[in-house]
Amino acid sequence: MRTPIIAGNWKMNKHLEDAIALAEAVASATSDVKNVDVVVAPTFVCLASVASALEGTHVGVAAQNMHTATSGAFTGEISPTMLTDVGCGHVILGHSERRQFFGETDRGVNEKAKVALAHGLIPIICIGESLGEREAEQTMDKVSFQVTAALSGIGEEDITKVVLAYEPIWAIGTGKTATPEQAQEVHASIRALLAQLYSEDIAQQIRIQYGGSVKPANIADLISQPDIDGALVGGASLKADSFSQIVMASDKG
Ligand code: PGA
């Protein structure tokens, strides 16, 4: 049985005071949750304060990106050990906005994922097709390529720690969610691919989140799909009540 994981991707939102307040409100509103991993991803500059505000709670902290080196002449970048130092346990990698606006490549995402694992960080690796690719019926080709590339060289000892986030790009921030059936179809194909790359047993242990306009109104239908193991939530994670409702609805007991 896979424990669902709900992660709030705050993107470039929430200044320090609001970030701490939101984190505390999420922790308190979801304190009864039993069987869901809950993570929030503030901006780099809020990570340390949010992590310390959440210390001792069930809510973990994720970064939204990471460099591969531990330190060095990489102006503007943040290293994996800088993340672990401040109490970060997860890192979102290869979000479509990073691929689109900041030139992230499949190869770079793979490098980062391996480095994250080596430093004890859980990578949340984002994959997903554009609207054009979906319309051209290239969804599975695109997603399979991204998953295979992202996981290249990750061995059996580490792979079950990895979280995948299937996020159709056309559903991110648009209010258009994939239907539960559309999402399930892709999730099931990803799991079949994982079984080919590793084994059926391992594939059954890997968590695959759905992302793209997840909100309290649609989480129940999404999470009830057999291969949807949580959500990566953008807009609806910026309010404690909507994010907490999503968390609570994902508690399968
Ligand atoms: P959204 O964003 O929930 O606002 O669509 C999801 C994401 O980008 O991770």
CSV table of C-alpha atoms and ligand atoms in Angstrom, one decimal:
chain,number,residue,atom,x,y,z
A,1,MET,CA,0.0,0.0,0.0
A,2,ARG,CA,1.5,3.3,-1.1
A,3,THR,CA,1.1,6.3,1.3
A,4,PRO,CA,-0.3,9.2,-0.7
A,5,ILE,CA,1.9,12.3,-0.9
A,6,ILE,CA,0.4,15.8,-1.2
A,7,ALA,CA,2.9,18.5,-2.0
A,8,GLY,CA,2.2,22.2,-2.2
A,9,ASN,CA,4.2,24.0,-4.8
A,10,TRP,CA,4.1,27.6,-3.8
A,11,LYS,CA,6.2,28.7,-6.8
A,12,MET,CA,7.3,32.3,-6.6
A,13,ASN,CA,4.6,33.3,-4.1
A,14,LYS,CA,4.4,34.2,-0.4
A,15,HIS,CA,6.8,36.6,1.3
A,16,LEU,CA,8.4,35.5,4.5
A,17,GLU,CA,5.7,36.4,7.0
A,18,ASP,CA,3.0,34.9,4.9
A,19,ALA,CA,5.0,31.8,4.1
A,20,ILE,CA,5.5,31.0,7.8
A,21,ALA,CA,1.8,31.8,8.6
A,22,LEU,CA,0.6,29.5,5.7
A,23,ALA,CA,3.0,26.7,6.8
A,24,GLU,CA,1.8,26.9,10.4
A,25,ALA,CA,-1.9,27.0,9.3
A,26,VAL,CA,-1.4,23.9,7.1
A,27,ALA,CA,0.3,22.0,9.9
A,28,SER,CA,-2.5,22.8,12.4
A,29,ALA,CA,-5.4,22.1,10.0
A,30,THR,CA,-4.0,18.8,8.9
A,31,SER,CA,-2.8,17.6,12.3
A,32,ASP,CA,-5.3,14.7,12.4
A,33,VAL,CA,-4.2,13.3,9.1
A,34,LYS,CA,-2.9,9.7,9.5
A,35,ASN,CA,-1.9,8.2,6.2
A,36,VAL,CA,-0.7,11.1,4.0
A,37,ASP,CA,2.7,12.5,3.6
A,38,VAL,CA,2.4,16.3,3.5
A,39,VAL,CA,5.1,18.6,2.0
A,40,VAL,CA,5.2,22.3,1.2
A,41,ALA,CA,7.6,23.9,-1.2
A,42,PRO,CA,8.3,27.6,-0.4
A,43,THR,CA,10.8,29.8,-2.2
A,44,PHE,CA,14.5,29.3,-1.4
A,45,VAL,CA,14.7,32.4,0.8
A,46,CYS,CA,11.8,31.1,3.0
A,47,LEU,CA,13.0,27.5,3.3
A,48,ALA,CA,14.9,27.9,6.6
A,49,SER,CA,12.2,29.8,8.4
A,50,VAL,CA,9.4,27.6,7.2
A,51,ALA,CA,11.4,24.5,8.1
A,52,SER,CA,12.0,25.8,11.6
A,53,ALA,CA,8.3,26.8,11.9
A,54,LEU,CA,7.3,23.2,10.9
A,55,GLU,CA,9.9,21.4,13.1
A,56,GLY,CA,8.2,18.7,15.1
A,57,THR,CA,5.1,18.6,12.9
A,58,HIS,CA,4.1,16.1,10.3
A,59,VAL,CA,4.6,18.6,7.4
A,60,GLY,CA,7.9,18.3,5.4
A,61,VAL,CA,9.6,21.0,3.4
A,62,ALA,CA,10.7,20.8,-0.3
A,63,ALA,CA,12.8,23.0,-2.4
A,64,GLN,CA,11.6,23.9,-5.9
A,65,ASN,CA,15.0,23.3,-7.6
A,66,MET,CA,18.6,22.4,-6.8
A,67,HIS,CA,22.1,22.6,-8.3
A,68,THR,CA,24.2,19.4,-8.5
A,69,ALA,CA,27.4,20.7,-6.9
A,70,THR,CA,27.9,21.0,-3.1
A,71,SER,CA,29.4,24.4,-3.4
A,72,GLY,CA,31.4,26.5,-5.9
A,73,ALA,CA,31.3,29.3,-8.4
A,74,PHE,CA,27.7,28.9,-9.6
A,75,THR,CA,26.2,32.4,-9.1
A,76,GLY,CA,22.5,32.3,-8.2
A,77,GLU,CA,22.4,28.6,-7.5
A,78,ILE,CA,21.6,26.5,-4.3
A,79,SER,CA,23.3,23.3,-3.4
A,80,PRO,CA,21.9,20.0,-2.1
A,81,THR,CA,23.7,20.3,1.2
A,82,MET,CA,22.4,23.8,1.6
A,83,LEU,CA,19.0,22.4,1.4
A,84,THR,CA,19.6,19.5,3.8
A,85,ASP,CA,21.3,22.0,6.2
A,86,VAL,CA,18.1,24.0,6.6
A,87,GLY,CA,15.9,21.0,7.1
A,88,CYS,CA,14.7,20.3,3.6
A,89,GLY,CA,13.7,16.7,2.9
A,90,HIS,CA,12.4,16.9,-0.6
A,91,VAL,CA,13.2,18.7,-3.9
A,92,ILE,CA,10.9,19.3,-6.9
A,93,LEU,CA,12.9,18.7,-10.1
A,94,GLY,CA,12.1,19.3,-13.7
A,95,HIS,CA,8.9,21.2,-13.2
A,96,SER,CA,7.5,22.2,-16.6
A,97,GLU,CA,8.0,25.9,-15.8
A,98,ARG,CA,11.7,25.2,-15.2
A,99,ARG,CA,11.9,23.2,-18.4
A,100,GLN,CA,10.0,26.0,-20.4
A,101,PHE,CA,11.5,29.2,-18.9
A,102,PHE,CA,14.9,28.1,-17.6
A,103,GLY,CA,16.1,25.5,-20.1
A,104,GLU,CA,16.0,22.5,-17.8
A,105,THR,CA,16.7,19.3,-19.8
A,106,ASP,CA,15.9,15.7,-19.2
A,107,ARG,CA,19.6,15.1,-18.8
A,108,GLY,CA,19.9,17.8,-16.2
A,109,VAL,CA,16.9,16.5,-14.3
A,110,ASN,CA,18.5,13.1,-14.2
A,111,GLU,CA,21.8,14.5,-12.9
A,112,LYS,CA,19.9,16.4,-10.2
A,113,ALA,CA,17.8,13.4,-9.2
A,114,LYS,CA,20.9,11.3,-8.7
A,115,VAL,CA,22.6,14.0,-6.6
A,116,ALA,CA,19.4,14.6,-4.6
A,117,LEU,CA,19.2,10.9,-3.7
A,118,ALA,CA,22.9,10.8,-2.8
A,119,HIS,CA,22.3,13.5,-0.3
A,120,GLY,CA,19.2,11.9,1.2
A,121,LEU,CA,16.7,14.3,-0.5
A,122,ILE,CA,13.6,12.8,-2.0
A,123,PRO,CA,13.2,14.0,-5.6
A,124,ILE,CA,9.7,14.8,-6.9
A,125,ILE,CA,10.3,14.5,-10.6
A,126,CYS,CA,7.8,16.3,-12.9
A,127,ILE,CA,6.9,15.0,-16.3
A,128,GLY,CA,4.0,15.7,-18.6
A,129,GLU,CA,2.9,16.5,-22.2
A,130,SER,CA,1.9,19.8,-23.8
A,131,LEU,CA,-1.5,20.3,-25.3
A,132,GLY,CA,0.0,19.9,-28.8
A,133,GLU,CA,1.5,16.6,-27.8
A,134,ARG,CA,-1.8,15.4,-26.4
A,135,GLU,CA,-3.7,16.4,-29.5
A,136,ALA,CA,-1.1,14.6,-31.6
A,137,GLU,CA,-1.6,11.5,-29.5
A,138,GLN,CA,2.1,11.7,-28.4
A,139,THR,CA,1.3,11.7,-24.6
A,140,MET,CA,2.7,8.4,-23.8
A,141,ASP,CA,5.8,8.7,-26.0
A,142,LYS,CA,6.6,12.0,-24.4
A,143,VAL,CA,6.0,10.8,-20.8
A,144,SER,CA,7.8,7.5,-21.3
A,145,PHE,CA,10.8,9.4,-22.7
A,146,GLN,CA,10.9,11.8,-19.8
A,147,VAL,CA,10.5,9.1,-17.2
A,148,THR,CA,13.2,6.8,-18.7
A,149,ALA,CA,15.6,9.8,-19.1
A,150,ALA,CA,15.0,11.1,-15.6
A,151,LEU,CA,15.6,7.7,-13.9
A,152,SER,CA,18.6,6.7,-16.0
A,153,GLY,CA,21.3,5.2,-13.7
A,154,ILE,CA,19.1,5.2,-10.6
A,155,GLY,CA,19.4,1.7,-9.1
A,156,GLU,CA,16.9,-0.5,-7.3
A,157,GLU,CA,18.2,0.6,-3.9
A,158,ASP,CA,17.1,4.2,-4.5
A,159,ILE,CA,14.2,4.1,-7.0
A,160,THR,CA,11.4,3.5,-4.5
A,161,LYS,CA,12.3,6.8,-2.7
A,162,VAL,CA,11.6,8.7,-5.9
A,163,VAL,CA,8.2,10.4,-6.4
A,164,LEU,CA,7.0,11.1,-9.9
A,165,ALA,CA,4.6,13.9,-10.6
A,166,TYR,CA,2.6,13.5,-13.8
A,167,GLU,CA,1.5,17.1,-14.7
A,168,PRO,CA,-0.1,17.6,-18.2
A,169,ILE,CA,1.2,21.1,-19.0
A,170,TRP,CA,-2.2,22.1,-20.4
A,171,ALA,CA,-3.7,21.5,-17.0
A,172,ILE,CA,-1.2,23.6,-15.0
A,173,GLY,CA,-2.7,26.9,-13.7
A,174,THR,CA,-5.4,26.7,-16.4
A,175,GLY,CA,-8.3,25.4,-14.3
A,176,LYS,CA,-8.5,22.5,-16.8
A,177,THR,CA,-7.9,19.2,-15.0
A,178,ALA,CA,-7.3,16.0,-16.8
A,179,THR,CA,-10.3,13.8,-16.1
A,180,PRO,CA,-9.6,11.1,-13.5
A,181,GLU,CA,-9.8,8.6,-16.3
A,182,GLN,CA,-7.3,10.5,-18.5
A,183,ALA,CA,-4.9,10.8,-15.5
A,184,GLN,CA,-5.3,7.2,-14.5
A,185,GLU,CA,-4.5,6.0,-18.0
A,186,VAL,CA,-1.2,7.8,-18.0
A,187,HIS,CA,-0.4,6.8,-14.4
A,188,ALA,CA,-1.1,3.2,-15.3
A,189,SER,CA,1.2,3.4,-18.3
A,190,ILE,CA,4.0,5.0,-16.2
A,191,ARG,CA,3.7,2.2,-13.7
A,192,ALA,CA,3.9,-0.4,-16.5
A,193,LEU,CA,7.0,1.3,-17.8
A,194,LEU,CA,8.5,1.3,-14.2
A,195,ALA,CA,7.8,-2.5,-14.1
A,196,GLN,CA,9.7,-2.8,-17.4
A,197,LEU,CA,12.6,-0.7,-16.2
A,198,TYR,CA,12.8,-2.3,-12.7
A,199,SER,CA,10.3,-5.0,-11.7
A,200,GLU,CA,6.6,-5.3,-11.0
A,201,ASP,CA,7.2,-5.3,-7.3
A,202,ILE,CA,9.2,-2.1,-7.4
A,203,ALA,CA,6.7,-0.4,-9.7
A,204,GLN,CA,4.0,-1.1,-7.2
A,205,GLN,CA,6.0,0.8,-4.5
A,206,ILE,CA,6.7,4.0,-6.5
A,207,ARG,CA,4.4,6.9,-5.9
A,208,ILE,CA,3.0,8.8,-8.8
A,209,GLN,CA,1.4,12.2,-8.1
A,210,TYR,CA,-1.0,13.9,-10.4
A,211,GLY,CA,-0.6,17.7,-10.8
A,212,GLY,CA,-2.6,20.4,-12.8
A,213,SER,CA,-5.4,22.4,-11.3
A,214,VAL,CA,-6.0,20.0,-8.4
A,215,LYS,CA,-8.5,21.5,-6.0
A,216,PRO,CA,-10.8,20.4,-3.1
A,217,ALA,CA,-13.6,19.7,-5.7
A,218,ASN,CA,-11.6,17.3,-7.8
A,219,ILE,CA,-9.2,15.6,-5.5
A,220,ALA,CA,-11.6,12.8,-4.3
A,221,ASP,CA,-12.1,11.5,-7.9
A,222,LEU,CA,-8.4,11.7,-8.7
A,223,ILE,CA,-7.2,10.1,-5.5
A,224,SER,CA,-9.7,7.2,-5.9
A,225,GLN,CA,-8.0,6.1,-9.1
A,226,PRO,CA,-5.8,3.0,-8.4
A,227,ASP,CA,-2.5,4.5,-9.8
A,228,ILE,CA,-2.8,8.1,-8.5
A,229,ASP,CA,-0.9,8.3,-5.2
A,230,GLY,CA,-1.2,12.0,-4.4
A,231,ALA,CA,-1.0,15.4,-5.9
A,232,LEU,CA,1.4,18.2,-6.7
A,233,VAL,CA,-0.7,21.3,-6.0
A,234,GLY,CA,0.0,24.8,-7.2
A,235,GLY,CA,-2.7,27.5,-6.9
A,236,ALA,CA,-4.8,25.6,-4.3
A,237,SER,CA,-1.8,25.2,-2.1
A,238,LEU,CA,-1.6,29.0,-1.4
A,239,LYS,CA,-4.5,28.9,0.9
A,240,ALA,CA,-4.4,26.8,4.1
A,241,ASP,CA,-8.0,25.8,3.8
A,242,SER,CA,-8.0,24.5,0.2
A,243,PHE,CA,-4.7,22.7,0.6
A,244,SER,CA,-5.8,21.1,3.9
A,245,GLN,CA,-9.0,19.9,2.3
A,246,ILE,CA,-7.0,18.3,-0.4
A,247,VAL,CA,-4.7,16.6,2.2
A,248,MET,CA,-7.7,15.4,4.3
A,249,ALA,CA,-9.5,14.0,1.2
A,250,SER,CA,-6.4,12.0,0.3
A,251,ASP,CA,-6.3,10.2,3.7
A,252,LYS,CA,-7.3,6.7,2.7
A,253,GLY,CA,-7.2,5.6,6.4
B,1,PGA,P1,-1.7,24.3,-10.4
B,1,PGA,O1,-0.1,24.0,-10.5
B,1,PGA,O2,-2.2,23.4,-9.3
B,1,PGA,O3,-1.8,25.7,-10.1
B,1,PGA,O4,-2.3,23.9,-11.8
B,1,PGA,C1,0.4,22.7,-10.4
B,1,PGA,C2,1.9,22.7,-10.5
B,1,PGA,O5,2.4,23.5,-11.3
B,1,PGA,O6,2.6,22.0,-9.9
